[in-house]
Amino acid sequence: MFDSSMLVLGAANPVAVILCLLVVVLPIGLLIGAVILRASVSLFNKFAGFDEDSRYRVPEPSMLNGMGMLLLSTIANAIFSFLVKEIGRATGMIQVGPEGVDFRGEMLLNLVSLPVSFVIFSAILSSMLPTTFKRAMGVVLCQYLIVLALAIVIGLLVFLVVMATGAN
C-alpha cells in the first residue's frame, strides 16, 4: 500500500525514499537552481555592461531550459565526483577507519573537483545558450557568488537562531 508515511525519509522502504527524492526533492532543487541561474545571467549582463539590445548579451534561459542545464550539470558532476572519490579511496586519500570516513581527505577531493565542476557547467551553458565559453564562465562565476552569498545569509540565520535559543 502506498501512503503518505512512505514519503518520510526515515521510512523502512528504500524505494519510497528514492521515489520521494525523485518526485519531490529533485524538481524543487532544480527549480531553485534555475531561479539562481537566471539571476546569475542577469547579474553577469549587468556586470559586463551589456544593454538590453546588445548582441553580446547572454540570454536568460527559460525555467525549463535552466532546469535541464542544471540536471545535465548535476549528472556530469556526480559522475566526475564518483570517479574522483574512487581514485581517492584507491590511493588512500580517503580512509575509512573505526571513526568513520576521513573528512579532511574527502574535503580536499571536493575542493579539487570544484574547478572541474566550473568548467563542466560553463561548457554546458555555452553549448545550450547562444553565448561564448568566456561569457558562460562569467555566468557560472556569478552563480557561485550568488550561492556563496545565500550560504552566508542562511548560515548567519542558523547561527542567530542557535544563539537565541541557547541550544548547544
Short mmCIF file of N, CA and C in Angstrom, two decimals:
data_model
loop_
_atom_site.label_atom_id
_atom_site.label_comp_id
_atom_site.label_asym_id
_atom_site.label_seq_id
_atom_site.Cartn_x
_atom_site.Cartn_y
_atom_site.Cartn_z
N MET A 1 0.84 -1.18 0.00
CA MET A 1 0.00 0.00 0.00
C MET A 1 0.88 1.24 0.00
N PHE A 2 0.58 2.19 -0.83
CA PHE A 2 1.34 3.43 -0.93
C PHE A 2 0.58 4.52 -0.20
N ASP A 3 1.15 5.00 0.89
CA ASP A 3 0.51 6.08 1.64
C ASP A 3 1.55 7.15 1.97
N SER A 4 1.10 8.21 2.66
CA SER A 4 1.98 9.35 2.92
C SER A 4 3.11 9.03 3.89
N SER A 5 2.98 7.98 4.70
CA SER A 5 4.06 7.64 5.63
C SER A 5 5.29 7.11 4.90
N MET A 6 5.12 6.69 3.64
CA MET A 6 6.26 6.19 2.88
C MET A 6 7.16 7.32 2.39
N LEU A 7 6.64 8.57 2.38
CA LEU A 7 7.42 9.69 1.90
C LEU A 7 8.33 10.28 2.98
N VAL A 8 8.30 9.73 4.16
CA VAL A 8 9.19 10.18 5.23
C VAL A 8 10.56 9.58 4.97
N LEU A 9 11.62 10.41 5.12
CA LEU A 9 12.95 9.93 4.80
C LEU A 9 13.42 8.81 5.71
N GLY A 10 12.81 8.66 6.86
CA GLY A 10 13.19 7.58 7.76
C GLY A 10 12.39 6.31 7.52
N ALA A 11 11.68 6.26 6.40
CA ALA A 11 10.84 5.11 6.10
C ALA A 11 11.70 3.87 5.89
N ALA A 12 11.14 2.73 6.22
CA ALA A 12 11.88 1.48 6.11
C ALA A 12 12.02 1.03 4.66
N ASN A 13 11.17 1.51 3.80
CA ASN A 13 11.18 1.09 2.40
C ASN A 13 12.11 2.01 1.60
N PRO A 14 13.25 1.50 1.12
CA PRO A 14 14.17 2.37 0.37
C PRO A 14 13.62 2.84 -0.97
N VAL A 15 12.70 2.09 -1.55
CA VAL A 15 12.09 2.51 -2.81
C VAL A 15 11.28 3.79 -2.59
N ALA A 16 10.62 3.88 -1.43
CA ALA A 16 9.84 5.08 -1.12
C ALA A 16 10.75 6.29 -0.95
N VAL A 17 11.93 6.09 -0.38
CA VAL A 17 12.87 7.19 -0.20
C VAL A 17 13.36 7.68 -1.57
N ILE A 18 13.71 6.76 -2.45
CA ILE A 18 14.17 7.14 -3.79
C ILE A 18 13.06 7.82 -4.56
N LEU A 19 11.84 7.32 -4.43
CA LEU A 19 10.69 7.92 -5.09
C LEU A 19 10.46 9.34 -4.58
N CYS A 20 10.59 9.54 -3.27
CA CYS A 20 10.42 10.86 -2.68
C CYS A 20 11.49 11.82 -3.20
N LEU A 21 12.72 11.33 -3.28
CA LEU A 21 13.80 12.18 -3.76
C LEU A 21 13.58 12.58 -5.22
N LEU A 22 13.15 11.63 -6.05
CA LEU A 22 12.98 11.91 -7.47
C LEU A 22 11.74 12.76 -7.75
N VAL A 23 10.68 12.55 -6.98
CA VAL A 23 9.42 13.23 -7.28
C VAL A 23 9.31 14.57 -6.58
N VAL A 24 9.90 14.71 -5.39
CA VAL A 24 9.72 15.93 -4.61
C VAL A 24 10.99 16.77 -4.56
N VAL A 25 12.07 16.20 -4.10
CA VAL A 25 13.29 16.97 -3.82
C VAL A 25 13.98 17.43 -5.10
N LEU A 26 14.13 16.57 -6.07
CA LEU A 26 14.83 16.92 -7.31
C LEU A 26 14.15 18.07 -8.06
N PRO A 27 12.84 18.03 -8.31
CA PRO A 27 12.22 19.16 -9.02
C PRO A 27 12.30 20.47 -8.24
N ILE A 28 12.17 20.42 -6.93
CA ILE A 28 12.26 21.65 -6.14
C ILE A 28 13.68 22.20 -6.19
N GLY A 29 14.67 21.32 -6.06
CA GLY A 29 16.06 21.76 -6.14
C GLY A 29 16.40 22.33 -7.51
N LEU A 30 15.92 21.69 -8.56
CA LEU A 30 16.17 22.19 -9.91
C LEU A 30 15.47 23.52 -10.15
N LEU A 31 14.28 23.68 -9.59
CA LEU A 31 13.56 24.95 -9.73
C LEU A 31 14.30 26.08 -9.03
N ILE A 32 14.77 25.84 -7.82
CA ILE A 32 15.54 26.85 -7.10
C ILE A 32 16.83 27.16 -7.86
N GLY A 33 17.49 26.13 -8.37
CA GLY A 33 18.70 26.34 -9.13
C GLY A 33 18.46 27.12 -10.41
N ALA A 34 17.33 26.90 -11.08
CA ALA A 34 17.01 27.63 -12.31
C ALA A 34 16.77 29.11 -12.01
N VAL A 35 16.15 29.40 -10.88
CA VAL A 35 15.96 30.80 -10.48
C VAL A 35 17.31 31.46 -10.24
N ILE A 36 18.21 30.75 -9.55
CA ILE A 36 19.55 31.29 -9.30
C ILE A 36 20.32 31.44 -10.61
N LEU A 37 20.15 30.51 -11.54
CA LEU A 37 20.82 30.61 -12.85
C LEU A 37 20.34 31.83 -13.61
N ARG A 38 19.04 32.06 -13.62
CA ARG A 38 18.51 33.25 -14.31
C ARG A 38 19.02 34.53 -13.66
N ALA A 39 19.10 34.52 -12.32
CA ALA A 39 19.63 35.70 -11.63
C ALA A 39 21.11 35.91 -11.96
N SER A 40 21.85 34.81 -12.09
CA SER A 40 23.27 34.95 -12.39
C SER A 40 23.49 35.45 -13.82
N VAL A 41 22.64 35.05 -14.76
CA VAL A 41 22.73 35.58 -16.12
C VAL A 41 22.45 37.08 -16.11
N SER A 42 21.43 37.48 -15.39
CA SER A 42 21.10 38.90 -15.29
C SER A 42 22.23 39.68 -14.63
N LEU A 43 22.80 39.14 -13.57
CA LEU A 43 23.90 39.80 -12.87
C LEU A 43 25.12 39.91 -13.78
N PHE A 44 25.43 38.85 -14.52
CA PHE A 44 26.56 38.90 -15.44
C PHE A 44 26.36 39.98 -16.49
N ASN A 45 25.15 40.06 -17.06
CA ASN A 45 24.89 41.08 -18.08
C ASN A 45 25.05 42.48 -17.51
N LYS A 46 24.67 42.68 -16.25
CA LYS A 46 24.85 43.99 -15.61
C LYS A 46 26.32 44.26 -15.37
N PHE A 47 27.06 43.27 -14.85
CA PHE A 47 28.49 43.45 -14.60
C PHE A 47 29.25 43.73 -15.90
N ALA A 48 28.87 43.05 -16.97
CA ALA A 48 29.56 43.22 -18.24
C ALA A 48 29.16 44.51 -18.95
N GLY A 49 28.09 45.14 -18.50
CA GLY A 49 27.65 46.40 -19.08
C GLY A 49 26.90 46.24 -20.39
N PHE A 50 26.30 45.07 -20.60
CA PHE A 50 25.55 44.85 -21.83
C PHE A 50 24.16 45.47 -21.71
N ASP A 51 23.77 46.23 -22.72
CA ASP A 51 22.44 46.82 -22.75
C ASP A 51 21.41 45.76 -23.13
N GLU A 52 20.14 46.13 -23.04
CA GLU A 52 19.07 45.20 -23.39
C GLU A 52 19.14 44.76 -24.84
N ASP A 53 19.60 45.65 -25.72
CA ASP A 53 19.62 45.33 -27.14
C ASP A 53 21.02 44.97 -27.65
N SER A 54 21.96 44.71 -26.74
CA SER A 54 23.32 44.36 -27.15
C SER A 54 23.35 42.95 -27.73
N ARG A 55 24.12 42.78 -28.79
CA ARG A 55 24.21 41.46 -29.40
C ARG A 55 25.12 40.53 -28.59
N TYR A 56 25.90 41.08 -27.66
CA TYR A 56 26.79 40.28 -26.83
C TYR A 56 26.12 39.79 -25.54
N ARG A 57 24.93 40.27 -25.30
CA ARG A 57 24.19 39.92 -24.09
C ARG A 57 23.90 38.42 -24.04
N VAL A 58 24.07 37.83 -22.84
CA VAL A 58 23.74 36.41 -22.65
C VAL A 58 22.23 36.33 -22.39
N PRO A 59 21.49 35.58 -23.20
CA PRO A 59 20.04 35.49 -22.99
C PRO A 59 19.71 34.62 -21.78
N GLU A 60 18.69 35.06 -21.05
CA GLU A 60 18.26 34.26 -19.90
C GLU A 60 17.53 33.02 -20.40
N PRO A 61 17.87 31.85 -19.85
CA PRO A 61 17.16 30.64 -20.27
C PRO A 61 15.76 30.61 -19.65
N SER A 62 14.87 29.88 -20.29
CA SER A 62 13.56 29.68 -19.67
C SER A 62 13.75 28.81 -18.43
N MET A 63 12.73 28.74 -17.61
CA MET A 63 12.84 27.94 -16.38
C MET A 63 13.09 26.47 -16.72
N LEU A 64 12.39 25.97 -17.71
CA LEU A 64 12.54 24.56 -18.09
C LEU A 64 13.94 24.29 -18.67
N ASN A 65 14.43 25.19 -19.52
CA ASN A 65 15.78 25.02 -20.06
C ASN A 65 16.83 25.13 -18.96
N GLY A 66 16.62 26.06 -18.02
CA GLY A 66 17.55 26.20 -16.91
C GLY A 66 17.58 24.94 -16.05
N MET A 67 16.40 24.36 -15.81
CA MET A 67 16.34 23.12 -15.04
C MET A 67 17.05 21.99 -15.79
N GLY A 68 16.91 21.95 -17.10
CA GLY A 68 17.58 20.93 -17.90
C GLY A 68 19.09 21.08 -17.86
N MET A 69 19.57 22.32 -17.96
CA MET A 69 21.01 22.57 -17.87
C MET A 69 21.56 22.15 -16.52
N LEU A 70 20.83 22.47 -15.47
CA LEU A 70 21.27 22.09 -14.13
C LEU A 70 21.24 20.57 -13.94
N LEU A 71 20.26 19.91 -14.51
CA LEU A 71 20.20 18.45 -14.41
C LEU A 71 21.38 17.81 -15.12
N LEU A 72 21.70 18.29 -16.32
CA LEU A 72 22.87 17.77 -17.03
C LEU A 72 24.15 18.02 -16.25
N SER A 73 24.27 19.20 -15.68
CA SER A 73 25.46 19.53 -14.90
C SER A 73 25.56 18.65 -13.66
N THR A 74 24.44 18.40 -13.02
CA THR A 74 24.43 17.56 -11.82
C THR A 74 24.85 16.13 -12.15
N ILE A 75 24.34 15.61 -13.26
CA ILE A 75 24.71 14.24 -13.66
C ILE A 75 26.19 14.16 -13.99
N ALA A 76 26.70 15.13 -14.77
CA ALA A 76 28.12 15.13 -15.14
C ALA A 76 29.01 15.27 -13.91
N ASN A 77 28.64 16.15 -13.00
CA ASN A 77 29.44 16.35 -11.79
C ASN A 77 29.36 15.14 -10.86
N ALA A 78 28.23 14.46 -10.83
CA ALA A 78 28.11 13.27 -9.99
C ALA A 78 29.03 12.16 -10.52
N ILE A 79 29.07 12.02 -11.84
CA ILE A 79 29.96 11.01 -12.43
C ILE A 79 31.42 11.36 -12.12
N PHE A 80 31.80 12.62 -12.31
CA PHE A 80 33.18 13.02 -12.05
C PHE A 80 33.53 12.86 -10.56
N SER A 81 32.61 13.28 -9.68
CA SER A 81 32.88 13.15 -8.24
C SER A 81 33.01 11.70 -7.81
N PHE A 82 32.18 10.83 -8.39
CA PHE A 82 32.29 9.41 -8.09
C PHE A 82 33.66 8.87 -8.48
N LEU A 83 34.12 9.25 -9.68
CA LEU A 83 35.43 8.79 -10.14
C LEU A 83 36.55 9.33 -9.25
N VAL A 84 36.46 10.59 -8.86
CA VAL A 84 37.49 11.19 -8.00
C VAL A 84 37.50 10.52 -6.63
N LYS A 85 36.34 10.24 -6.08
CA LYS A 85 36.29 9.60 -4.76
C LYS A 85 36.80 8.16 -4.83
N GLU A 86 36.51 7.47 -5.91
CA GLU A 86 37.04 6.11 -6.04
C GLU A 86 38.56 6.12 -6.19
N ILE A 87 39.07 7.09 -6.92
CA ILE A 87 40.53 7.23 -7.02
C ILE A 87 41.11 7.58 -5.66
N GLY A 88 40.41 8.45 -4.93
CA GLY A 88 40.87 8.80 -3.58
C GLY A 88 40.88 7.61 -2.63
N ARG A 89 39.89 6.76 -2.73
CA ARG A 89 39.86 5.56 -1.88
C ARG A 89 40.97 4.59 -2.30
N ALA A 90 41.18 4.46 -3.61
CA ALA A 90 42.20 3.52 -4.09
C ALA A 90 43.60 3.97 -3.73
N THR A 91 43.82 5.29 -3.71
CA THR A 91 45.15 5.80 -3.39
C THR A 91 45.36 6.03 -1.90
N GLY A 92 44.30 5.91 -1.12
CA GLY A 92 44.43 6.09 0.33
C GLY A 92 44.18 7.50 0.81
N MET A 93 43.74 8.42 -0.07
CA MET A 93 43.45 9.78 0.37
C MET A 93 42.22 9.82 1.27
N ILE A 94 41.25 8.97 0.98
CA ILE A 94 40.07 8.83 1.83
C ILE A 94 40.16 7.49 2.52
N GLN A 95 40.26 7.53 3.82
CA GLN A 95 40.38 6.29 4.57
C GLN A 95 39.18 6.14 5.49
N VAL A 96 38.68 4.94 5.53
CA VAL A 96 37.57 4.62 6.42
C VAL A 96 38.13 3.78 7.55
N GLY A 97 38.01 4.31 8.74
CA GLY A 97 38.52 3.60 9.91
C GLY A 97 37.43 3.44 10.95
N PRO A 98 37.82 3.15 12.18
CA PRO A 98 36.82 2.97 13.23
C PRO A 98 36.03 4.24 13.52
N GLU A 99 36.64 5.40 13.24
CA GLU A 99 35.95 6.67 13.47
C GLU A 99 35.06 7.06 12.30
N GLY A 100 35.15 6.34 11.21
CA GLY A 100 34.36 6.66 10.03
C GLY A 100 35.25 7.17 8.91
N VAL A 101 34.69 7.99 8.04
CA VAL A 101 35.39 8.50 6.87
C VAL A 101 36.29 9.66 7.28
N ASP A 102 37.49 9.72 6.69
CA ASP A 102 38.40 10.84 6.91
C ASP A 102 37.87 12.05 6.14
N PHE A 103 37.31 13.01 6.88
CA PHE A 103 36.67 14.14 6.23
C PHE A 103 37.66 15.11 5.61
N ARG A 104 38.89 15.17 6.12
CA ARG A 104 39.88 16.07 5.52
C ARG A 104 40.22 15.62 4.10
N GLY A 105 40.42 14.34 3.89
CA GLY A 105 40.71 13.84 2.55
C GLY A 105 39.54 14.03 1.61
N GLU A 106 38.33 13.81 2.12
CA GLU A 106 37.15 13.99 1.28
C GLU A 106 36.95 15.47 0.93
N MET A 107 37.22 16.35 1.89
CA MET A 107 37.10 17.78 1.63
C MET A 107 38.13 18.23 0.59
N LEU A 108 39.33 17.68 0.67
CA LEU A 108 40.37 18.01 -0.30
C LEU A 108 39.94 17.57 -1.70
N LEU A 109 39.36 16.41 -1.81
CA LEU A 109 38.90 15.93 -3.12
C LEU A 109 37.74 16.79 -3.64
N ASN A 110 36.87 17.25 -2.75
CA ASN A 110 35.79 18.13 -3.17
C ASN A 110 36.34 19.46 -3.69
N LEU A 111 37.38 19.98 -3.03
CA LEU A 111 37.99 21.22 -3.50
C LEU A 111 38.69 21.03 -4.84
N VAL A 112 39.26 19.85 -5.06
CA VAL A 112 39.90 19.56 -6.33
C VAL A 112 38.86 19.49 -7.44
N SER A 113 37.70 18.97 -7.15
CA SER A 113 36.67 18.83 -8.19
C SER A 113 35.94 20.13 -8.48
N LEU A 114 36.11 21.17 -7.66
CA LEU A 114 35.41 22.43 -7.88
C LEU A 114 35.78 23.10 -9.20
N PRO A 115 37.06 23.23 -9.56
CA PRO A 115 37.37 23.82 -10.88
C PRO A 115 36.84 22.99 -12.05
N VAL A 116 36.86 21.69 -11.91
CA VAL A 116 36.33 20.84 -12.99
C VAL A 116 34.82 21.05 -13.11
N SER A 117 34.14 21.17 -11.99
CA SER A 117 32.71 21.45 -11.99
C SER A 117 32.43 22.78 -12.67
N PHE A 118 33.28 23.77 -12.40
CA PHE A 118 33.17 25.09 -13.04
C PHE A 118 33.26 24.97 -14.56
N VAL A 119 34.23 24.23 -15.04
CA VAL A 119 34.43 24.07 -16.49
C VAL A 119 33.29 23.27 -17.11
N ILE A 120 32.83 22.23 -16.41
CA ILE A 120 31.73 21.42 -16.94
C ILE A 120 30.47 22.26 -17.12
N PHE A 121 30.12 23.05 -16.09
CA PHE A 121 28.90 23.84 -16.19
C PHE A 121 29.06 24.96 -17.21
N SER A 122 30.26 25.53 -17.32
CA SER A 122 30.50 26.55 -18.35
C SER A 122 30.33 25.95 -19.75
N ALA A 123 30.82 24.74 -19.94
CA ALA A 123 30.68 24.09 -21.25
C ALA A 123 29.21 23.80 -21.55
N ILE A 124 28.46 23.36 -20.55
CA ILE A 124 27.04 23.08 -20.76
C ILE A 124 26.29 24.37 -21.11
N LEU A 125 26.60 25.46 -20.40
CA LEU A 125 25.93 26.74 -20.69
C LEU A 125 26.28 27.24 -22.09
N SER A 126 27.56 27.15 -22.45
CA SER A 126 27.94 27.66 -23.77
C SER A 126 27.38 26.81 -24.90
N SER A 127 27.11 25.55 -24.63
CA SER A 127 26.53 24.71 -25.69
C SER A 127 25.01 24.83 -25.76
N MET A 128 24.36 25.18 -24.66
CA MET A 128 22.90 25.23 -24.67
C MET A 128 22.34 26.65 -24.76
N LEU A 129 23.20 27.64 -24.58
CA LEU A 129 22.79 29.03 -24.77
C LEU A 129 23.60 29.61 -25.92
N PRO A 130 23.04 30.55 -26.65
CA PRO A 130 23.82 31.17 -27.73
C PRO A 130 24.83 32.17 -27.17
N THR A 131 25.90 31.67 -26.58
CA THR A 131 26.93 32.51 -25.99
C THR A 131 28.29 31.82 -26.11
N THR A 132 29.32 32.57 -25.83
CA THR A 132 30.68 32.01 -25.90
C THR A 132 31.04 31.34 -24.57
N PHE A 133 32.12 30.57 -24.60
CA PHE A 133 32.58 29.89 -23.40
C PHE A 133 33.03 30.89 -22.35
N LYS A 134 33.67 31.99 -22.77
CA LYS A 134 34.11 33.02 -21.81
C LYS A 134 32.93 33.65 -21.08
N ARG A 135 31.89 33.97 -21.81
CA ARG A 135 30.71 34.56 -21.16
C ARG A 135 30.02 33.54 -20.27
N ALA A 136 30.01 32.29 -20.68
CA ALA A 136 29.42 31.24 -19.84
C ALA A 136 30.21 31.10 -18.54
N MET A 137 31.53 31.24 -18.62
CA MET A 137 32.34 31.20 -17.40
C MET A 137 32.00 32.37 -16.48
N GLY A 138 31.72 33.53 -17.06
CA GLY A 138 31.29 34.68 -16.26
C GLY A 138 29.96 34.43 -15.58
N VAL A 139 29.05 33.80 -16.29
CA VAL A 139 27.73 33.47 -15.71
C VAL A 139 27.90 32.49 -14.55
N VAL A 140 28.74 31.47 -14.74
CA VAL A 140 28.95 30.48 -13.68
C VAL A 140 29.63 31.13 -12.47
N LEU A 141 30.55 32.05 -12.72
CA LEU A 141 31.19 32.76 -11.61
C LEU A 141 30.16 33.58 -10.84
N CYS A 142 29.26 34.24 -11.56
CA CYS A 142 28.19 34.99 -10.88
C CYS A 142 27.28 34.05 -10.11
N GLN A 143 27.04 32.86 -10.65
CA GLN A 143 26.22 31.89 -9.93
C GLN A 143 26.92 31.45 -8.64
N TYR A 144 28.22 31.22 -8.70
CA TYR A 144 28.96 30.85 -7.49
C TYR A 144 28.90 31.97 -6.46
N LEU A 145 28.97 33.23 -6.91
CA LEU A 145 28.89 34.36 -5.98
C LEU A 145 27.52 34.43 -5.31
N ILE A 146 26.47 34.22 -6.10
CA ILE A 146 25.11 34.25 -5.54
C ILE A 146 24.92 33.12 -4.53
N VAL A 147 25.37 31.92 -4.88
CA VAL A 147 25.23 30.77 -3.98
C VAL A 147 26.04 30.99 -2.70
N LEU A 148 27.23 31.56 -2.83
CA LEU A 148 28.05 31.86 -1.65
C LEU A 148 27.36 32.88 -0.76
N ALA A 149 26.80 33.92 -1.35
CA ALA A 149 26.07 34.92 -0.57
C ALA A 149 24.86 34.31 0.14
N LEU A 150 24.12 33.46 -0.57
CA LEU A 150 22.97 32.78 0.06
C LEU A 150 23.42 31.86 1.19
N ALA A 151 24.52 31.16 0.99
CA ALA A 151 25.02 30.26 2.05
C ALA A 151 25.44 31.06 3.28
N ILE A 152 26.06 32.22 3.09
CA ILE A 152 26.45 33.05 4.22
C ILE A 152 25.23 33.55 4.96
N VAL A 153 24.21 34.01 4.23
CA VAL A 153 23.00 34.52 4.87
C VAL A 153 22.29 33.41 5.63
N ILE A 154 22.14 32.24 5.02
CA ILE A 154 21.47 31.13 5.70
C ILE A 154 22.28 30.67 6.91
N GLY A 155 23.61 30.62 6.77
CA GLY A 155 24.46 30.25 7.90
C GLY A 155 24.34 31.23 9.05
N LEU A 156 24.29 32.52 8.73
CA LEU A 156 24.12 33.52 9.79
C LEU A 156 22.76 33.40 10.47
N LEU A 157 21.73 33.12 9.68
CA LEU A 157 20.39 32.95 10.27
C LEU A 157 20.36 31.73 11.20
N VAL A 158 20.95 30.63 10.77
CA VAL A 158 21.01 29.44 11.62
C VAL A 158 21.81 29.74 12.89
N PHE A 159 22.92 30.44 12.75
CA PHE A 159 23.75 30.80 13.90
C PHE A 159 22.97 31.67 14.88
N LEU A 160 22.23 32.65 14.35
CA LEU A 160 21.45 33.52 15.23
C LEU A 160 20.34 32.76 15.94
N VAL A 161 19.70 31.84 15.25
CA VAL A 161 18.64 31.05 15.87
C VAL A 161 19.22 30.15 16.96
N VAL A 162 20.36 29.54 16.69
CA VAL A 162 21.01 28.69 17.69
C VAL A 162 21.42 29.51 18.90
N MET A 163 21.97 30.70 18.67
CA MET A 163 22.38 31.55 19.78
C MET A 163 21.19 32.05 20.56
N ALA A 164 20.10 32.37 19.86
CA ALA A 164 18.91 32.91 20.54
C ALA A 164 18.21 31.83 21.38
N THR A 165 18.21 30.61 20.91
CA THR A 165 17.53 29.55 21.66
C THR A 165 18.42 28.95 22.73
N GLY A 166 19.71 29.22 22.67
CA GLY A 166 20.63 28.70 23.66
C GLY A 166 20.93 27.23 23.48
N ALA A 167 20.67 26.70 22.29
CA ALA A 167 20.95 25.29 22.02
C ALA A 167 22.45 25.08 21.87
N ASN A 168 22.90 23.91 22.27
CA ASN A 168 24.33 23.61 22.14
C ASN A 168 24.61 22.85 20.90
#
